[in-house]
mmCIF file of C-alpha atoms in Angstrom:
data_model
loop_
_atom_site.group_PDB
_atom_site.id
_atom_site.type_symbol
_atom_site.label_atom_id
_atom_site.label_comp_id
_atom_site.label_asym_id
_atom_site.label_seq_id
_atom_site.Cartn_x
_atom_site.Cartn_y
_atom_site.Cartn_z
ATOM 1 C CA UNK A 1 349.470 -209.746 161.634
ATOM 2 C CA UNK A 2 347.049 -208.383 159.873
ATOM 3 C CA UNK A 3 343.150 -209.806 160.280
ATOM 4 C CA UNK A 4 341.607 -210.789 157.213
ATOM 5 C CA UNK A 5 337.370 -210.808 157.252
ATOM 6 C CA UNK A 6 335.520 -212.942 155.097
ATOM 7 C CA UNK A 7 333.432 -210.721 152.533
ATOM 8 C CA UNK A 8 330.825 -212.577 153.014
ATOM 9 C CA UNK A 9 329.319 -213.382 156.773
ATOM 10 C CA UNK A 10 325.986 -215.566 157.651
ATOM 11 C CA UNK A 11 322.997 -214.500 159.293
ATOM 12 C CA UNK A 12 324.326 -215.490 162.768
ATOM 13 C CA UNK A 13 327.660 -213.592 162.191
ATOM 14 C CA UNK A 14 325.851 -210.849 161.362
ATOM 15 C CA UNK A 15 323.812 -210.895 163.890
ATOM 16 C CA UNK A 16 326.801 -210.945 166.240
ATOM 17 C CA UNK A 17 328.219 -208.233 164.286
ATOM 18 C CA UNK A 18 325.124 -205.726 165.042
ATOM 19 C CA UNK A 19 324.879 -206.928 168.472
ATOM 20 C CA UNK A 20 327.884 -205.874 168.708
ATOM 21 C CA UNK A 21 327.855 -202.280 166.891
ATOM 22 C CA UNK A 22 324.917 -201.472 169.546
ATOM 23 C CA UNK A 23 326.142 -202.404 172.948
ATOM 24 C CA UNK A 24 329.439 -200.172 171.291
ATOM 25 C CA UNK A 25 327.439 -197.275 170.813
ATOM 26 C CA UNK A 26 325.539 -197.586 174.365
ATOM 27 C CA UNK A 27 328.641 -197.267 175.946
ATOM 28 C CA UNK A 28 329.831 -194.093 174.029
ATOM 29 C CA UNK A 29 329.433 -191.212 176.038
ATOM 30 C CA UNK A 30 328.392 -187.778 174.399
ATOM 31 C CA UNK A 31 331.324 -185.197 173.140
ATOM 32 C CA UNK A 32 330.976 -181.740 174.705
ATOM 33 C CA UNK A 33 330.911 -179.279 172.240
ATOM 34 C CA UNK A 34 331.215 -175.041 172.580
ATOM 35 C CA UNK A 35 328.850 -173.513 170.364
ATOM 36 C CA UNK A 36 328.358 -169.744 170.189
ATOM 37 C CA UNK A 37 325.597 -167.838 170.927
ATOM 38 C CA UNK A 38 322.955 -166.479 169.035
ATOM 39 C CA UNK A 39 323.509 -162.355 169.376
ATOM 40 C CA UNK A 40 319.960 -161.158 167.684
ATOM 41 C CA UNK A 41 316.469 -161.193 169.608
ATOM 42 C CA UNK A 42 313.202 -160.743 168.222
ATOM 43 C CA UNK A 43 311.215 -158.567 170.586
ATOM 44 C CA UNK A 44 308.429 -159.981 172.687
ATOM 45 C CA UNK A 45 309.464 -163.270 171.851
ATOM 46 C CA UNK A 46 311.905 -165.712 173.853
ATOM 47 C CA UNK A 47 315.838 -165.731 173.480
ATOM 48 C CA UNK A 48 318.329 -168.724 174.182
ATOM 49 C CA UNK A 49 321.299 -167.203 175.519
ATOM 50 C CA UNK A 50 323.891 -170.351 174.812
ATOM 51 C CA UNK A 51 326.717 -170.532 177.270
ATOM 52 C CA UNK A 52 328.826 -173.800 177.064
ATOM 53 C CA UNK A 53 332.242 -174.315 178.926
ATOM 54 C CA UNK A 54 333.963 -177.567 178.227
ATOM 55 C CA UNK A 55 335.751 -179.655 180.799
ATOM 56 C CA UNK A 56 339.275 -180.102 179.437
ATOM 57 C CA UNK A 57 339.883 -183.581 181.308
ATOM 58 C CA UNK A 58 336.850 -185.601 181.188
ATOM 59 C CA UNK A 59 338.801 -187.989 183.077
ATOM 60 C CA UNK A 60 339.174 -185.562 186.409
ATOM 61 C CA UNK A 61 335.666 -185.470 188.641
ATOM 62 C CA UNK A 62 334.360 -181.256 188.964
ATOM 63 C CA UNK A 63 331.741 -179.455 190.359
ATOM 64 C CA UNK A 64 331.398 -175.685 188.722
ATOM 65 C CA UNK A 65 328.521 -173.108 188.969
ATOM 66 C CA UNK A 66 327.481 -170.584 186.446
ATOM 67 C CA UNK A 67 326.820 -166.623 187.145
ATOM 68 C CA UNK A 68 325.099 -164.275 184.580
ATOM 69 C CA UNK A 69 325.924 -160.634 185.178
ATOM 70 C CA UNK A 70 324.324 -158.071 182.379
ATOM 71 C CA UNK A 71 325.819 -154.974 181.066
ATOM 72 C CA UNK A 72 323.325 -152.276 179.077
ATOM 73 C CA UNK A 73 324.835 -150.396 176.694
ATOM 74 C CA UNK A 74 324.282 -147.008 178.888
ATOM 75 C CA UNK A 75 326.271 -148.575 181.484
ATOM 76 C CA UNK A 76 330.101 -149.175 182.336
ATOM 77 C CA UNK A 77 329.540 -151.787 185.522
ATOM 78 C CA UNK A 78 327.935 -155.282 184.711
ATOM 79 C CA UNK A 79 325.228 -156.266 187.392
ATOM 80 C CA UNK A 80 324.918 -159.638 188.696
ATOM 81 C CA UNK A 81 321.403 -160.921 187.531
ATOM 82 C CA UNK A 82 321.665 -164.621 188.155
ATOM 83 C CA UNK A 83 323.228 -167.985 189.353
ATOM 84 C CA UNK A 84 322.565 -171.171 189.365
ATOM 85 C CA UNK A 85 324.674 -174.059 191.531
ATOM 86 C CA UNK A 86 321.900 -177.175 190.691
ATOM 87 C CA UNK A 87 318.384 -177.107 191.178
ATOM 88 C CA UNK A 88 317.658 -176.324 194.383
ATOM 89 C CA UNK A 89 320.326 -173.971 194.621
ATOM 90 C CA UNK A 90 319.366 -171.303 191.828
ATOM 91 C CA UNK A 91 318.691 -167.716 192.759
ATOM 92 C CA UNK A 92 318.198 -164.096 191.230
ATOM 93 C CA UNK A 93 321.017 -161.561 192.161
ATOM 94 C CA UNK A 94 319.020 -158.220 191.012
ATOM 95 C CA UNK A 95 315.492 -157.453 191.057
ATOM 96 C CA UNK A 96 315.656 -153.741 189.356
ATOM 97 C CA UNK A 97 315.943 -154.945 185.689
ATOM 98 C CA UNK A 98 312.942 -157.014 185.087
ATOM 99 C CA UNK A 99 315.033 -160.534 184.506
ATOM 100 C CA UNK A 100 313.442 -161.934 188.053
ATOM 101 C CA UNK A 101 310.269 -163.356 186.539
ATOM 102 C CA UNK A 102 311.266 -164.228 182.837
ATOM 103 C CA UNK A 103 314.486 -166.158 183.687
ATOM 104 C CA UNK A 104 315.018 -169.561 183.179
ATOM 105 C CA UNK A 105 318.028 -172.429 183.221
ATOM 106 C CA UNK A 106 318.114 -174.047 179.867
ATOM 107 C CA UNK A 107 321.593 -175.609 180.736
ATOM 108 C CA UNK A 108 322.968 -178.996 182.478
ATOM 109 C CA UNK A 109 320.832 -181.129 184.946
ATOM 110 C CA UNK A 110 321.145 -183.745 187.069
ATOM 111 C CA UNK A 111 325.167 -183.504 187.237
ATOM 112 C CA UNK A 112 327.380 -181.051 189.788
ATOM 113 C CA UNK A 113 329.671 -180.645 186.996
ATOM 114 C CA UNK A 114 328.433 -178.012 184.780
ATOM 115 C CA UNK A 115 329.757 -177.662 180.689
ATOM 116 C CA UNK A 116 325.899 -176.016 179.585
ATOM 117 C CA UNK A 117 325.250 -172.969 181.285
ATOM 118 C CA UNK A 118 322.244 -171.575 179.050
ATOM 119 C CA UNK A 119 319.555 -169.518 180.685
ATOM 120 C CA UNK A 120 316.401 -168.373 178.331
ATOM 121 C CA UNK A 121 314.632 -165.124 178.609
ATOM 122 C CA UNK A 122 310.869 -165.027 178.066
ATOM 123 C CA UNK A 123 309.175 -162.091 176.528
ATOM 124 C CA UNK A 124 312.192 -159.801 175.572
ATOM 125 C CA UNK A 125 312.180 -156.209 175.285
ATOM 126 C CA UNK A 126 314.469 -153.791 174.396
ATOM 127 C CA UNK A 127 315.842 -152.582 177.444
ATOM 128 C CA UNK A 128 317.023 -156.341 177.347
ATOM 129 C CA UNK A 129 319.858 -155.187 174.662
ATOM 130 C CA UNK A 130 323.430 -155.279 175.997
ATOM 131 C CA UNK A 131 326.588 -157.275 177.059
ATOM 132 C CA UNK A 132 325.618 -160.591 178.531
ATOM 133 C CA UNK A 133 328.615 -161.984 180.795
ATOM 134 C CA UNK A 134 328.515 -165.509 181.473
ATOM 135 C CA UNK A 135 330.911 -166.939 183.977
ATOM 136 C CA UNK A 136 331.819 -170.632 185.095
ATOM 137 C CA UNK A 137 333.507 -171.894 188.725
ATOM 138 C CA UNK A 138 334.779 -174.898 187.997
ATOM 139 C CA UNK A 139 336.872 -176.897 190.835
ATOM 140 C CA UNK A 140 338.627 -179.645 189.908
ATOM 141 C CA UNK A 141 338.829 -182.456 192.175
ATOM 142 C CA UNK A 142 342.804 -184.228 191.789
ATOM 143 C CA UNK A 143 343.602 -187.412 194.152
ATOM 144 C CA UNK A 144 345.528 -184.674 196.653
ATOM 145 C CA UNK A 145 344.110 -181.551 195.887
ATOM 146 C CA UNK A 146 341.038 -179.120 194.506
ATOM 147 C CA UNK A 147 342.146 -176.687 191.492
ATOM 148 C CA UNK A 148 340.096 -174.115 191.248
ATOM 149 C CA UNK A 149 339.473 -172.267 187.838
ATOM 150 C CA UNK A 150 336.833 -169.694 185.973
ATOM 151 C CA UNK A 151 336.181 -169.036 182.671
ATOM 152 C CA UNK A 152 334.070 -165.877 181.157
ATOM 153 C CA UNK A 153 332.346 -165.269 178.119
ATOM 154 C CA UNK A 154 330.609 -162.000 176.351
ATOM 155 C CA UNK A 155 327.445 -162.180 174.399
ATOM 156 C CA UNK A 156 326.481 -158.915 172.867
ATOM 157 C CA UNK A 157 322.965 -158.917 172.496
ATOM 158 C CA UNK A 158 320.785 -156.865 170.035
ATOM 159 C CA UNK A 159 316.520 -156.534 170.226
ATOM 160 C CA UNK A 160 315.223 -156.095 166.981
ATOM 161 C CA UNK A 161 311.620 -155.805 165.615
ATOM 162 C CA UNK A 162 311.393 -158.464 163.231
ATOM 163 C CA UNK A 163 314.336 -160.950 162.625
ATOM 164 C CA UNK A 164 315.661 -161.339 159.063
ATOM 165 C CA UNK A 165 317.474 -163.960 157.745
ATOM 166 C CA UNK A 166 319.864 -163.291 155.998
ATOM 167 C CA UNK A 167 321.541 -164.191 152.770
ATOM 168 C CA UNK A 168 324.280 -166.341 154.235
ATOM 169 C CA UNK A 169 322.164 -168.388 156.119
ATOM 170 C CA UNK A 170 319.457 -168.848 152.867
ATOM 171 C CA UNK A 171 322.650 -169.909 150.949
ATOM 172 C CA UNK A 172 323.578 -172.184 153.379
ATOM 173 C CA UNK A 173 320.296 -174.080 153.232
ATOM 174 C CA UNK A 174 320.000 -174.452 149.951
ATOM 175 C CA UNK A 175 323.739 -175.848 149.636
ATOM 176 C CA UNK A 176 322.319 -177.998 152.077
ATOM 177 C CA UNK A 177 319.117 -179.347 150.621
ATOM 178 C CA UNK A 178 321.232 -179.910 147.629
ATOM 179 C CA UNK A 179 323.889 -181.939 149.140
ATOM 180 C CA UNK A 180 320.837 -184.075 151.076
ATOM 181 C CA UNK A 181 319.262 -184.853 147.733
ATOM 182 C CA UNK A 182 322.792 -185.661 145.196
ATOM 183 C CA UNK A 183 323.675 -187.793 148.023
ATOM 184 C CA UNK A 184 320.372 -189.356 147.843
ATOM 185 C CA UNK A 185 320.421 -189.543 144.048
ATOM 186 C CA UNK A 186 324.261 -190.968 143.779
ATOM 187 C CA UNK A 187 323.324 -193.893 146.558
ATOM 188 C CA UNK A 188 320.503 -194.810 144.062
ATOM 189 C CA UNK A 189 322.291 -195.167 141.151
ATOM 190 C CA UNK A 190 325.025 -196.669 143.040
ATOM 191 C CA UNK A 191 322.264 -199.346 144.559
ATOM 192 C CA UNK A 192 321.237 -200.132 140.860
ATOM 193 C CA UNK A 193 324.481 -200.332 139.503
ATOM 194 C CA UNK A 194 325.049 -203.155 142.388
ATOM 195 C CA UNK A 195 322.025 -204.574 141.555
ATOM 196 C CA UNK A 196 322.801 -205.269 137.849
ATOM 197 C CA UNK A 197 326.825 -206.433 138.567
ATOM 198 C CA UNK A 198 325.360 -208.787 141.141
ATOM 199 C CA UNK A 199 322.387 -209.639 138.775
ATOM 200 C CA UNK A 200 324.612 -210.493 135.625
ATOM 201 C CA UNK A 201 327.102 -212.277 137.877
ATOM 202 C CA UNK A 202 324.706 -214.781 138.702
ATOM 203 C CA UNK A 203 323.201 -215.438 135.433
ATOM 204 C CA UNK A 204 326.949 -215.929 134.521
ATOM 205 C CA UNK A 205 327.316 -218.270 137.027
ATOM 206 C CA UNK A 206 324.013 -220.081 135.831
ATOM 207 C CA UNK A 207 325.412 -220.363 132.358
ATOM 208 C CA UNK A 208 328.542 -222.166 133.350
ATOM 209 C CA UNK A 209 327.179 -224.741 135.728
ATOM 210 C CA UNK A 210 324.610 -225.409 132.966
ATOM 211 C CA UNK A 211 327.302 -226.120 130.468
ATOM 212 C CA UNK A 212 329.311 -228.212 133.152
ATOM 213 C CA UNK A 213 326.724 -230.354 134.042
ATOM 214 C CA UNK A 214 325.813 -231.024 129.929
ATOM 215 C CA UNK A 215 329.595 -231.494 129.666
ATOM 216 C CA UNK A 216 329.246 -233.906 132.505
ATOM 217 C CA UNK A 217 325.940 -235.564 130.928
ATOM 218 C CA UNK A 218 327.869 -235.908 127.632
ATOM 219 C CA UNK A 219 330.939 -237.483 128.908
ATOM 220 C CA UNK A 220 328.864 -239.884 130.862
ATOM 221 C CA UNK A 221 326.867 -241.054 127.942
ATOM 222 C CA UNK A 222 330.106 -241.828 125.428
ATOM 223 C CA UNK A 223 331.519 -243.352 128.248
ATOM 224 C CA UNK A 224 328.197 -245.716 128.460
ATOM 225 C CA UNK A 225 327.971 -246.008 124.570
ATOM 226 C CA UNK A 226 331.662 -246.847 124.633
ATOM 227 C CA UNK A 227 331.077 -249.929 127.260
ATOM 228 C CA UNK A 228 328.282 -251.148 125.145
ATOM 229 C CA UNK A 229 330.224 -251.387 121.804
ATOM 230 C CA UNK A 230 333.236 -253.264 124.293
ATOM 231 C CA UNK A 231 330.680 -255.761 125.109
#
């Protein structure tokens, strides 16, 4: 059968009510979700290169490993450049392309079961332009047996002098900005509008136990003047 709530709930129900709403929400566990990388670097600055791979059964235990290879554009054979298993298990596969001292993890911690597998690059040149290969070992761990699996993803990375936004994402912003502040402005008048229904509801409510209780008064004294002219 349906459950039917009371519209309106006293400070110790509501109480409850938040109590409850919170202990909810600690339990909730975060939702992994795959974001693309950003493809255009500013040189001499830093660079996120974003690498996510989400677990398709969050109920099954895993433990995965990432491995960066990079690819210039002069060059048909990506080269290994990095790996990381967990923290003290990290190391850099090539030396020859600068990445040794200006690598570092920007991905999961803490856990054996990897879904972020970000790495950052400090002070970016243009030699840094190319085909970033991003890779994730991922064994599954069933009651009766280990399933192993990979999955591989390309960034194409550009160096540029200066970044630019451009108009797509100024658009964006704007729209956004906007949204932010009609919202804002419709939950005001909405708040007022409230205010007055709720205001003029009570004064109505004033009114008629005014008149019932000089109805009341009334009736009471012809009944009185009544027993007087009896006696």
């Amino acid at each position: 059968p349906p459950i039917i709530l009371p519209l309106a709930l006293s400070p110790t129900s509501l109480k409850i009510t938040a109590f409850l709403c919170v202990l909810c929400a600690s339990l909730c566990h975060g939702a992994c979700v795959e974001v693309d990388s950003d493809t255009e670097a500013e040189v001499d600055s830093g660079f996120k290169l974003g690498c996510i791979s989400c677990k398709r059964r969050g109920e099954v235990s895993a433990e995965a490993y990432v491995e960066w290879e990079f690819k210039p554009f002069n060059d048909s054979e990506p080269i290994p450049i990095y790996r990381y298993v967990d923290v003290e298990n990290k190391e850099f596969l090539d030396s020859t392309l600068g990445f040794e001292n200006r690598l570092e993890w920007r991905g999961s911690n803490n856990t054996k079961d990897l879904q972020d597998g970000s790495i950052y690059i400090h002070n970016v040149t243009f030699n840094d332009s190319g085909t970033y290969i991003c890779t994730f070992y991922r064994t599954l761990k069933y009651n009766n047996y280990n399933f192993q699996t990979n999955r591989t993803k390309n960034i194409f990375l550009t160096v540029v002098p200066k970044l630019t936004r451009g108009l797509a994402s100024i658009l964006s912003e704007v729209m956004m900005y906007a949204s932010i502040i009609g919202l804002q402005l419709w939950l005001v008048v909405e708040m007022i509008y409230c205010y007055r229904k709720i205001a003029a509801a009570g004064e109505e409510a004033l009114r008629e136990s005014a008149a019932e209780y000089l109805a009341i008064a009334s009736e009471s004294k012809d009944n009185c003047a009544g027993e007087q002219v009896a006696e």
